[in-house]
Amino acid sequence: MAEKSISFTLTNKQQCFQCFQPIVEEFGAANGLKSKTVFHLTLVLDELITNIISYGYADHDEHPIEVSISLDRDTLRIRLEDDARPFNILEAPEPELDLPLEERARPIGGMGVHLVRNMMHNIAYKRENGKNILLLEKQLTQNGCDSRN
Amino acid sequence: MALSELKENGVTILAVDGSLDAEETQILETRVLALLESGETALLFDFSGLDYINSSGLRVLVLAYQRLKKTAGKVAICGIKDYIQEVFEVSGYDRIFPLFPDRGQALAGM
């Protein structure tokens, strides 16, 4: 029987992409997800985990980042938990997409967050016991592809 | 990631195969900066073998665009897969970078 959920822990000291990308590929293959969905899932995790590692910690210690991915019928869910500084993705500024690149005050700032918001359908954030907990949902069709496409 | 490079009709073609994750993007950025430093004015990124890109990969393209814009240079992209094209559309970069189906059409259109 296909594994419908998977959990793993990374740390801010690891090369995050090499750690989680094979796990996501395997989860996608085991559950028959379309390659485009696997790409979205990989990109979303890459952007979020890179943000946590790049901007989240004031010290140089090792910190765990807990990741869970689950598939419940047509809903793909991601849960991320970290003890980095508070960061609510829902309050992060959007990139200035309508301005020419030369006129943007922050030319590429927030693009990762923008991609995440566009590739997931529901996002919820809470800060609990000194931890960021981010829940993201993506609605899939029965064929495992993005229902918006 | 594999990076290969050739020059045709005054255009430097950078063919990127595989994944542009954070580590690989660093290699591409170093190469792009070196090309810009050496005075290249036309860059074509051939992404027909590219399977993955994230926002840091896009940032390298923007960097090339911003540098070349100042010297009336050109930057274009060809051969991107449909799911990667979606990243360009969501980021609005499909309106900034000329996107061509393949290398031949890019060289003719640049």
Short mmCIF file of C-alpha atoms in Angstrom, two decimals:
data_model
loop_
_atom_site.label_atom_id
_atom_site.label_comp_id
_atom_site.label_asym_id
_atom_site.label_seq_id
_atom_site.Cartn_x
_atom_site.Cartn_y
_atom_site.Cartn_z
CA MET A 1 0.00 0.00 0.00
CA ALA A 2 1.28 3.46 -0.85
CA GLU A 3 2.56 5.61 2.01
CA LYS A 4 0.12 8.50 2.42
CA SER A 5 2.18 10.53 4.83
CA ILE A 6 5.81 11.09 5.55
CA SER A 7 7.72 13.01 8.21
CA PHE A 8 11.37 13.89 8.45
CA THR A 9 13.65 16.29 10.27
CA LEU A 10 16.31 18.44 8.65
CA THR A 11 18.69 20.83 10.32
CA ASN A 12 19.88 24.30 9.34
CA LYS A 13 23.39 22.88 8.96
CA GLN A 14 22.49 20.59 6.06
CA GLN A 15 22.33 21.21 2.33
CA CYS A 16 18.55 21.23 2.48
CA PHE A 17 17.75 20.53 -1.19
CA GLN A 18 19.86 17.39 -1.44
CA CYS A 19 18.29 16.14 1.80
CA PHE A 20 14.62 16.49 1.03
CA GLN A 21 14.42 16.31 -2.77
CA PRO A 22 14.84 12.49 -3.00
CA ILE A 23 12.28 12.05 -0.19
CA VAL A 24 9.73 14.19 -2.04
CA GLU A 25 10.39 12.33 -5.31
CA GLU A 26 9.84 9.01 -3.56
CA PHE A 27 6.63 10.23 -1.89
CA GLY A 28 5.37 11.43 -5.27
CA ALA A 29 6.16 8.13 -6.98
CA ALA A 30 4.60 6.06 -4.18
CA ASN A 31 1.38 8.07 -4.38
CA GLY A 32 1.17 8.49 -8.15
CA LEU A 33 1.53 12.28 -8.07
CA LYS A 34 2.03 14.06 -11.40
CA SER A 35 5.55 15.32 -12.05
CA LYS A 36 4.23 18.89 -12.05
CA THR A 37 2.77 18.41 -8.56
CA VAL A 38 6.07 16.94 -7.36
CA PHE A 39 7.83 19.98 -8.82
CA HIS A 40 5.47 22.35 -6.96
CA LEU A 41 5.94 20.44 -3.72
CA THR A 42 9.73 20.50 -4.10
CA LEU A 43 9.80 24.21 -4.97
CA VAL A 44 7.54 25.18 -2.05
CA LEU A 45 9.68 23.23 0.46
CA ASP A 46 12.89 24.58 -1.09
CA GLU A 47 11.77 28.22 -0.82
CA LEU A 48 10.39 27.87 2.72
CA ILE A 49 13.32 25.90 4.16
CA THR A 50 15.87 28.16 2.42
CA ASN A 51 14.16 31.19 4.01
CA ILE A 52 14.25 29.60 7.46
CA ILE A 53 17.94 28.70 7.14
CA SER A 54 18.98 32.01 5.56
CA TYR A 55 17.11 34.45 7.79
CA GLY A 56 15.73 32.53 10.75
CA TYR A 57 18.53 32.19 13.28
CA ALA A 58 20.47 34.71 15.32
CA ASP A 59 22.98 32.14 16.61
CA HIS A 60 25.25 29.61 14.90
CA ASP A 61 23.80 26.53 16.61
CA GLU A 62 22.18 23.57 14.94
CA HIS A 63 18.37 23.77 14.82
CA PRO A 64 15.85 21.13 13.76
CA ILE A 65 13.30 21.81 11.01
CA GLU A 66 10.46 19.30 11.05
CA VAL A 67 8.61 18.53 7.84
CA SER A 68 5.47 16.46 7.30
CA ILE A 69 3.79 15.80 3.97
CA SER A 70 0.48 13.99 3.66
CA LEU A 71 -2.06 13.15 1.03
CA ASP A 72 -5.71 12.88 2.07
CA ARG A 73 -7.86 12.09 -0.96
CA ASP A 74 -7.30 15.14 -3.19
CA THR A 75 -5.65 17.34 -0.59
CA LEU A 76 -1.90 17.56 -0.32
CA ARG A 77 -0.76 18.96 3.03
CA ILE A 78 2.60 20.24 4.21
CA ARG A 79 3.43 21.04 7.83
CA LEU A 80 6.65 22.84 8.75
CA GLU A 81 7.78 23.43 12.31
CA ASP A 82 10.90 25.34 13.29
CA ASP A 83 12.31 27.29 16.24
CA ALA A 84 13.59 30.16 14.10
CA ARG A 85 12.61 33.79 14.76
CA PRO A 86 8.89 34.48 14.18
CA PHE A 87 8.06 34.68 10.49
CA ASN A 88 4.49 34.82 9.24
CA ILE A 89 4.51 34.22 5.49
CA LEU A 90 0.97 35.66 5.27
CA GLU A 91 2.29 39.07 6.36
CA ALA A 92 5.38 39.08 4.11
CA PRO A 93 5.35 41.86 1.47
CA GLU A 94 4.55 40.91 -2.12
CA PRO A 95 7.12 41.64 -4.85
CA GLU A 96 6.40 44.70 -6.98
CA LEU A 97 5.42 42.69 -10.02
CA ASP A 98 3.86 45.56 -11.94
CA LEU A 99 6.93 47.78 -11.88
CA PRO A 100 9.77 47.35 -14.38
CA LEU A 101 12.76 45.59 -12.80
CA GLU A 102 14.84 48.77 -12.82
CA GLU A 103 12.27 50.67 -10.78
CA ARG A 104 11.66 48.11 -8.10
CA ALA A 105 12.89 49.05 -4.66
CA ARG A 106 13.37 45.36 -3.90
CA PRO A 107 14.00 43.77 -7.30
CA ILE A 108 13.69 40.13 -6.31
CA GLY A 109 12.72 40.39 -2.66
CA GLY A 110 9.84 38.18 -1.71
CA MET A 111 9.78 36.20 -4.94
CA GLY A 112 10.18 32.87 -3.13
CA VAL A 113 7.26 33.71 -0.85
CA HIS A 114 5.23 34.83 -3.88
CA LEU A 115 5.87 31.49 -5.63
CA VAL A 116 4.81 29.57 -2.49
CA ARG A 117 1.58 31.56 -2.18
CA ASN A 118 0.74 30.90 -5.81
CA MET A 119 1.43 27.19 -5.76
CA MET A 120 -0.53 26.39 -2.61
CA HIS A 121 -4.24 26.98 -2.10
CA ASN A 122 -4.53 27.41 1.68
CA ILE A 123 -1.88 28.66 4.08
CA ALA A 124 -2.16 28.97 7.88
CA TYR A 125 0.47 30.20 10.32
CA LYS A 126 0.74 30.12 14.08
CA ARG A 127 3.46 30.81 16.62
CA GLU A 128 3.31 28.32 19.48
CA ASN A 129 5.79 27.57 22.30
CA GLY A 130 8.53 29.53 20.56
CA LYS A 131 7.98 27.75 17.25
CA ASN A 132 6.73 28.71 13.81
CA ILE A 133 4.12 26.25 12.59
CA LEU A 134 3.14 26.57 8.96
CA LEU A 135 0.35 24.53 7.40
CA LEU A 136 -0.10 24.55 3.63
CA GLU A 137 -2.70 22.81 1.49
CA LYS A 138 -2.94 22.14 -2.20
CA GLN A 139 -6.05 20.77 -3.85
CA LEU A 140 -5.35 18.14 -6.48
CA THR A 141 -7.65 16.56 -9.00
CA GLN A 142 -8.12 12.80 -8.79
CA ASN A 143 -5.23 12.41 -11.21
CA GLY A 144 -2.86 14.12 -8.82
CA CYS A 145 -2.44 17.30 -10.81
CA ASP A 146 -3.05 20.90 -9.86
CA SER A 147 -6.78 21.52 -10.05
CA ARG A 148 -6.22 25.08 -11.25
CA ASN A 149 -4.55 23.90 -14.46
CA MET B 1 23.76 20.31 -13.04
CA ALA B 2 25.87 20.47 -16.17
CA LEU B 3 26.83 23.79 -17.71
CA SER B 4 28.10 24.09 -21.26
CA GLU B 5 28.95 27.18 -23.19
CA LEU B 6 29.45 28.20 -26.78
CA LYS B 7 29.39 31.35 -28.84
CA GLU B 8 27.35 31.71 -32.00
CA ASN B 9 26.68 34.90 -34.01
CA GLY B 10 28.04 37.02 -31.16
CA VAL B 11 25.69 35.40 -28.64
CA THR B 12 27.07 33.41 -25.72
CA ILE B 13 24.85 30.38 -25.19
CA LEU B 14 24.78 28.86 -21.71
CA ALA B 15 23.13 25.46 -21.74
CA VAL B 16 22.04 24.39 -18.26
CA ASP B 17 21.10 20.74 -17.74
CA GLY B 18 19.68 19.20 -14.56
CA SER B 19 18.69 21.10 -11.42
CA LEU B 20 19.40 24.68 -10.42
CA ASP B 21 19.19 24.30 -6.66
CA ALA B 22 20.97 26.76 -4.34
CA GLU B 23 24.40 25.15 -4.69
CA GLU B 24 24.25 24.78 -8.46
CA THR B 25 22.87 28.29 -8.87
CA GLN B 26 26.02 29.57 -7.19
CA ILE B 27 28.10 27.94 -9.95
CA LEU B 28 25.93 29.50 -12.66
CA GLU B 29 26.09 32.91 -11.00
CA THR B 30 29.89 32.81 -10.85
CA ARG B 31 30.03 31.94 -14.57
CA VAL B 32 27.50 34.62 -15.55
CA LEU B 33 29.37 37.27 -13.58
CA ALA B 34 32.65 36.25 -15.25
CA LEU B 35 31.06 36.52 -18.70
CA LEU B 36 29.64 39.96 -17.90
CA GLU B 37 33.01 41.09 -16.53
CA SER B 38 34.71 39.97 -19.73
CA GLY B 39 32.37 42.22 -21.72
CA GLU B 40 29.83 39.77 -23.16
CA THR B 41 26.75 41.68 -24.31
CA ALA B 42 24.36 38.94 -25.46
CA LEU B 43 23.48 35.93 -23.31
CA LEU B 44 21.14 33.10 -24.21
CA PHE B 45 20.19 30.62 -21.49
CA ASP B 46 19.28 27.31 -23.10
CA PHE B 47 17.06 25.59 -20.52
CA SER B 48 15.90 22.67 -22.69
CA GLY B 49 17.67 20.26 -20.31
CA LEU B 50 16.70 22.11 -17.13
CA ASP B 51 14.46 20.18 -14.71
CA TYR B 52 14.37 22.51 -11.71
CA ILE B 53 14.76 26.18 -10.85
CA ASN B 54 13.92 28.18 -7.72
CA SER B 55 13.85 31.89 -6.86
CA SER B 56 17.64 32.03 -6.48
CA GLY B 57 17.99 30.71 -10.03
CA LEU B 58 15.62 33.42 -11.24
CA ARG B 59 17.76 35.96 -9.36
CA VAL B 60 20.79 35.10 -11.53
CA LEU B 61 18.73 35.82 -14.66
CA VAL B 62 17.60 39.14 -13.20
CA LEU B 63 21.18 40.00 -12.36
CA ALA B 64 22.24 39.39 -15.98
CA TYR B 65 19.26 41.42 -17.21
CA GLN B 66 20.04 44.37 -14.96
CA ARG B 67 23.73 44.44 -15.91
CA LEU B 68 23.12 44.07 -19.65
CA LYS B 69 20.30 46.61 -19.69
CA LYS B 70 22.83 49.31 -18.76
CA THR B 71 25.00 48.53 -21.79
CA ALA B 72 22.13 47.92 -24.24
CA GLY B 73 22.96 44.21 -24.13
CA LYS B 74 20.52 41.35 -24.49
CA VAL B 75 19.45 38.35 -22.46
CA ALA B 76 17.02 35.68 -23.63
CA ILE B 77 15.90 32.20 -22.60
CA CYS B 78 14.97 29.22 -24.75
CA GLY B 79 13.59 25.72 -24.43
CA ILE B 80 11.96 25.90 -20.99
CA LYS B 81 9.62 23.10 -19.97
CA ASP B 82 5.96 24.01 -19.37
CA TYR B 83 6.08 23.63 -15.59
CA ILE B 84 9.16 25.88 -15.43
CA GLN B 85 7.47 28.39 -17.73
CA GLU B 86 4.74 28.59 -15.09
CA VAL B 87 7.36 29.82 -12.59
CA PHE B 88 8.26 32.58 -15.05
CA GLU B 89 4.59 33.48 -15.46
CA VAL B 90 3.86 33.52 -11.71
CA SER B 91 6.93 35.71 -11.10
CA GLY B 92 6.08 38.02 -14.00
CA TYR B 93 9.46 37.33 -15.60
CA ASP B 94 7.82 36.02 -18.78
CA ARG B 95 7.13 39.70 -19.53
CA ILE B 96 10.76 40.70 -18.96
CA PHE B 97 12.73 37.92 -20.66
CA PRO B 98 12.17 37.00 -24.29
CA LEU B 99 11.27 33.28 -24.21
CA PHE B 100 11.93 31.25 -27.36
CA PRO B 101 10.92 27.64 -28.07
CA ASP B 102 14.42 26.61 -29.15
CA ARG B 103 17.97 27.80 -29.73
CA GLY B 104 17.55 28.41 -33.46
CA GLN B 105 14.56 30.70 -33.03
CA ALA B 106 16.27 32.51 -30.17
CA LEU B 107 19.37 33.25 -32.23
CA ALA B 108 17.21 34.47 -35.09
CA GLY B 109 15.09 36.65 -32.81
CA MET B 110 17.70 38.21 -30.52
#
